Tab-separated table of C-alpha atoms in Angstrom:
chain	number	residue	atom	x	y	z
A	1	MET	CA	0.000	0.000	0.000
A	2	THR	CA	1.388	3.409	-0.977
A	3	LEU	CA	1.623	6.486	1.221
A	4	SER	CA	-1.305	8.112	-0.570
A	5	GLN	CA	-3.407	4.978	-0.088
A	6	ILE	CA	-2.570	4.838	3.630
A	7	ARG	CA	-3.549	8.495	4.012
A	8	GLU	CA	-6.883	7.845	2.324
A	9	GLU	CA	-7.532	4.713	4.369
A	10	VAL	CA	-6.805	6.483	7.662
A	11	ARG	CA	-8.955	9.442	6.628
A	12	ALA	CA	-11.870	7.134	5.827
A	13	LEU	CA	-11.498	5.129	9.040
A	14	HIS	CA	-12.145	8.228	11.151
A	15	ALA	CA	-15.712	8.103	9.838
A	16	GLU	CA	-16.057	4.678	11.486
A	17	LEU	CA	-15.258	6.241	14.878
A	18	VAL	CA	-18.143	8.644	14.316
A	19	ARG	CA	-20.469	5.958	12.929
A	20	TYR	CA	-20.016	3.751	15.986
A	21	GLY	CA	-20.314	6.645	18.444
A	22	LEU	CA	-16.771	6.362	19.798
A	23	VAL	CA	-15.825	10.054	19.621
A	24	ALA	CA	-17.148	13.505	20.486
A	25	TRP	CA	-16.211	16.726	18.645
A	26	THR	CA	-12.562	16.302	17.518
A	27	ALA	CA	-11.385	13.936	20.277
A	28	GLY	CA	-9.929	10.635	19.107
A	29	ASN	CA	-7.591	9.603	16.324
A	30	VAL	CA	-6.474	6.832	13.996
A	31	SER	CA	-2.940	6.276	12.755
A	32	GLY	CA	-1.443	3.803	10.304
A	33	ARG	CA	2.086	2.600	9.654
A	34	VAL	CA	3.427	3.097	6.128
A	35	PRO	CA	4.567	-0.367	4.943
A	36	GLY	CA	8.286	-0.625	4.299
A	37	GLU	CA	9.008	2.849	5.680
A	38	ASP	CA	9.881	4.228	9.115
A	39	LEU	CA	6.793	6.423	8.860
A	40	PHE	CA	3.208	6.567	10.028
A	41	VAL	CA	0.251	8.819	9.263
A	42	ILE	CA	-2.097	10.357	11.810
A	43	LYS	CA	-5.020	12.750	12.154
A	44	PRO	CA	-4.153	16.451	12.553
A	45	SER	CA	-4.892	18.054	15.910
A	46	GLY	CA	-8.263	19.683	16.504
A	47	ILE	CA	-9.633	19.196	12.985
A	48	SER	CA	-13.280	18.224	12.531
A	49	TYR	CA	-13.892	14.765	11.120
A	50	ASP	CA	-16.043	16.357	8.429
A	51	ASP	CA	-13.077	18.467	7.315
A	52	LEU	CA	-10.611	15.616	6.930
A	53	HIS	CA	-9.206	14.918	3.472
A	54	PRO	CA	-6.237	12.745	2.506
A	55	ASP	CA	-3.760	15.629	2.266
A	56	ALA	CA	-4.755	16.769	5.768
A	57	ILE	CA	-3.512	13.480	7.229
A	58	VAL	CA	-0.042	14.177	8.649
A	59	VAL	CA	2.995	12.007	7.882
A	60	CYS	CA	5.448	11.501	10.765
A	61	ASP	CA	8.631	9.566	11.345
A	62	LEU	CA	8.855	7.050	14.183
A	63	ASP	CA	10.067	9.777	16.553
A	64	GLY	CA	6.830	11.643	15.928
A	65	LYS	CA	8.409	14.408	13.846
A	66	VAL	CA	6.369	15.734	10.925
A	67	VAL	CA	7.895	14.901	7.548
A	68	GLU	CA	4.931	15.809	5.339
A	69	GLY	CA	1.824	17.893	5.935
A	70	ASP	CA	0.866	21.480	6.643
A	71	LEU	CA	-1.032	20.842	9.889
A	72	ASP	CA	0.099	19.972	13.400
A	73	PRO	CA	-0.368	16.281	14.185
A	74	SER	CA	-2.549	14.920	16.981
A	75	SER	CA	-1.545	15.685	20.553
A	76	ASP	CA	-1.277	11.891	20.967
A	77	THR	CA	1.388	11.561	18.267
A	78	ALA	CA	4.215	10.809	20.716
A	79	ALA	CA	2.214	7.907	22.161
A	80	HIS	CA	1.506	6.450	18.714
A	81	ALA	CA	5.162	6.873	17.713
A	82	TYR	CA	6.375	5.012	20.790
A	83	VAL	CA	4.061	2.087	20.056
A	84	TYR	CA	5.317	1.873	16.463
A	85	ARG	CA	8.953	2.005	17.589
A	86	GLU	CA	8.557	-0.686	20.210
A	87	LEU	CA	6.079	-3.003	18.459
A	88	PRO	CA	7.113	-3.478	14.826
A	89	GLU	CA	4.233	-5.910	14.250
A	90	VAL	CA	1.701	-3.134	14.907
A	91	GLY	CA	0.367	-1.423	11.786
A	92	GLY	CA	-2.381	0.718	13.296
A	93	VAL	CA	-3.177	2.561	16.527
A	94	VAL	CA	-6.495	4.120	17.607
A	95	HIS	CA	-7.396	6.357	20.526
A	96	THR	CA	-10.921	7.166	21.697
A	97	HIS	CA	-12.744	8.384	24.791
A	98	SER	CA	-15.716	6.105	24.079
A	99	THR	CA	-18.252	6.398	26.879
A	100	TYR	CA	-18.516	2.993	28.514
A	101	ALA	CA	-14.902	1.897	28.074
A	102	THR	CA	-13.674	5.240	29.395
A	103	ALA	CA	-15.973	4.848	32.407
A	104	TRP	CA	-14.059	1.666	33.258
A	105	ALA	CA	-10.806	3.614	32.784
A	106	ALA	CA	-12.091	6.317	35.148
A	107	ARG	CA	-12.516	3.631	37.820
A	108	GLY	CA	-9.084	2.196	37.030
A	109	GLU	CA	-10.737	-1.165	36.579
A	110	PRO	CA	-10.084	-3.825	33.915
A	111	ILE	CA	-13.069	-5.275	32.074
A	112	PRO	CA	-13.329	-8.925	33.141
A	113	CYS	CA	-13.730	-11.626	30.522
A	114	VAL	CA	-17.364	-12.639	30.969
A	115	LEU	CA	-18.454	-12.807	27.312
A	116	THR	CA	-17.462	-15.172	24.536
A	117	ALA	CA	-17.041	-12.110	22.302
A	118	MET	CA	-14.364	-10.863	24.707
A	119	ALA	CA	-12.577	-14.202	24.663
A	120	ASP	CA	-12.711	-14.152	20.855
A	121	GLU	CA	-11.367	-10.659	20.295
A	122	PHE	CA	-9.306	-9.902	23.417
A	123	GLY	CA	-8.204	-13.318	24.684
A	124	GLY	CA	-9.088	-12.383	28.262
A	125	GLU	CA	-9.770	-9.245	30.237
A	126	ILE	CA	-9.182	-5.770	28.839
A	127	PRO	CA	-6.409	-4.413	31.070
A	128	VAL	CA	-5.880	-1.004	32.636
A	129	GLY	CA	-2.705	0.963	31.982
A	130	PRO	CA	-1.179	3.616	34.248
A	131	PHE	CA	-2.122	7.268	34.462
A	132	ALA	CA	0.111	9.383	32.206
A	133	LEU	CA	0.050	12.974	31.007
A	134	ILE	CA	-0.359	13.886	27.338
A	135	GLY	CA	2.478	15.468	25.383
A	136	ASN	CA	5.367	13.013	25.561
A	137	ASP	CA	5.784	9.266	25.174
A	138	ASP	CA	4.659	8.342	28.712
A	139	ILE	CA	1.280	7.172	27.425
A	140	GLY	CA	2.986	5.053	24.769
A	141	ARG	CA	5.238	3.526	27.405
A	142	GLY	CA	2.194	2.651	29.485
A	143	ILE	CA	0.418	1.091	26.513
A	144	VAL	CA	3.362	-1.107	25.563
A	145	ALA	CA	4.175	-2.160	29.130
A	146	THR	CA	0.558	-3.073	29.881
A	147	LEU	CA	-0.155	-5.003	26.685
A	148	ALA	CA	3.093	-6.979	26.998
A	149	GLY	CA	1.372	-9.386	29.379
A	150	HIS	CA	-1.932	-9.654	27.527
A	151	ARG	CA	-3.398	-10.875	24.258
A	152	SER	CA	-5.742	-7.906	24.278
A	153	PRO	CA	-5.332	-5.348	21.471
A	154	ALA	CA	-7.016	-2.790	23.757
A	155	VAL	CA	-5.873	-1.028	26.914
A	156	LEU	CA	-7.819	1.330	29.159
A	157	MET	CA	-5.445	4.107	30.159
A	158	ARG	CA	-6.447	5.163	33.659
A	159	ASN	CA	-8.441	8.418	33.884
A	160	HIS	CA	-8.008	8.920	30.135
A	161	GLY	CA	-9.501	6.562	27.590
A	162	VAL	CA	-8.974	3.677	25.209
A	163	PHE	CA	-5.992	2.848	23.008
A	164	THR	CA	-6.111	-0.076	20.594
A	165	ILE	CA	-3.567	-1.653	18.280
A	166	GLY	CA	-3.825	-3.910	15.242
A	167	LYS	CA	-1.963	-5.403	12.325
A	168	ASP	CA	-3.263	-2.425	10.363
A	169	ALA	CA	-5.392	0.645	11.015
A	170	LYS	CA	-8.657	-1.155	10.191
A	171	ALA	CA	-7.926	-3.891	12.731
A	172	ALA	CA	-7.193	-1.282	15.391
A	173	VAL	CA	-10.508	0.451	14.639
A	174	LYS	CA	-12.331	-2.877	14.911
A	175	ALA	CA	-10.730	-3.443	18.326
A	176	ALA	CA	-11.913	0.007	19.455
A	177	VAL	CA	-15.467	-0.746	18.296
A	178	MET	CA	-15.491	-4.120	20.036
A	179	CYS	CA	-13.969	-2.665	23.204
A	180	GLU	CA	-16.800	-0.169	23.577
A	181	ASP	CA	-19.394	-2.822	22.771
A	182	VAL	CA	-18.247	-5.239	25.481
A	183	ALA	CA	-17.614	-2.406	27.967
A	184	ARG	CA	-21.266	-1.414	27.635
A	185	THR	CA	-22.590	-4.961	27.897
A	186	VAL	CA	-20.472	-5.868	30.935
A	187	HIS	CA	-21.442	-2.613	32.651
A	188	LEU	CA	-25.133	-3.412	32.146
A	189	ALA	CA	-24.651	-7.000	33.318
A	190	ARG	CA	-22.876	-5.914	36.490
A	191	SER	CA	-25.608	-3.395	37.288
A	192	ALA	CA	-28.051	-6.310	37.431
A	193	GLY	CA	-25.978	-8.658	39.568
A	194	ASP	CA	-22.747	-10.601	39.911
A	195	LEU	CA	-20.669	-11.351	36.843
A	196	VAL	CA	-19.739	-14.902	35.855
A	197	THR	CA	-16.252	-15.143	34.370
A	198	ILE	CA	-15.295	-17.676	31.699
A	199	ALA	CA	-12.821	-20.406	32.649
A	200	GLU	CA	-9.300	-19.762	31.376
A	201	ASP	CA	-9.179	-22.988	29.343
A	202	ASP	CA	-12.411	-22.037	27.606
A	203	VAL	CA	-11.085	-18.538	26.921
A	204	ASP	CA	-8.035	-20.102	25.274
A	205	ARG	CA	-10.175	-22.349	23.076
A	206	LEU	CA	-12.517	-19.536	22.082
A	207	TYR	CA	-9.613	-17.222	21.270
A	208	ASP	CA	-7.853	-19.837	19.142
A	209	ARG	CA	-11.018	-20.658	17.188
A	210	TYR	CA	-11.842	-17.027	16.468
A	211	GLN	CA	-8.308	-16.030	15.556
A	212	ASN	CA	-7.445	-19.093	13.469
A	213	VAL	CA	-10.670	-20.719	12.220
A	214	TYR	CA	-13.524	-18.187	12.133
A	215	GLY	CA	-14.364	-16.429	8.868
A	216	GLN	CA	-13.003	-16.932	5.376
A	217	ARG	CA	-9.439	-18.142	4.851
């Protein structure tokens, strides 16, 4: 995929954040690694989703420095850059403040694995990362350190919001959508009574089936 194609894909994927109700105003962003290059593209800071076009998507190196684009990149650029530097298998990163998942982050509480859909997509609970201020790579460090011990592509950064990773930007967006979906369902379930977690062996089997058998091959 070329740089121009990645810019267009990332631009279009921001509409999915809006469609699934994961963002408010200009908060939230999608980035995508440029294949074969030490570059990634990311949403510009403070720009309306309706005003995004491919040339508005900013190109950065893996230190987060702008190499192409007339606009300032997202305030979360340093966090995205750190993830790309440390996790070469990651091709996309997403950040949202989606309502239910961020409510779990505000409590500093992981989302327990009580749904087969969670076992499928996240391979267990959705973990909580540490509190970190915006503006440097502290958030990225927290993301990488937290996900190192989990199969989950999503992390709830305490008092902040959701970050997700994927093999490409589309996969990271899917993880953000699924994270909010299960966060809402588990919240509603807990409001009605005690949660029933899924046995670890069953989680492993569900995760393996979904990741390696489900869908078209």
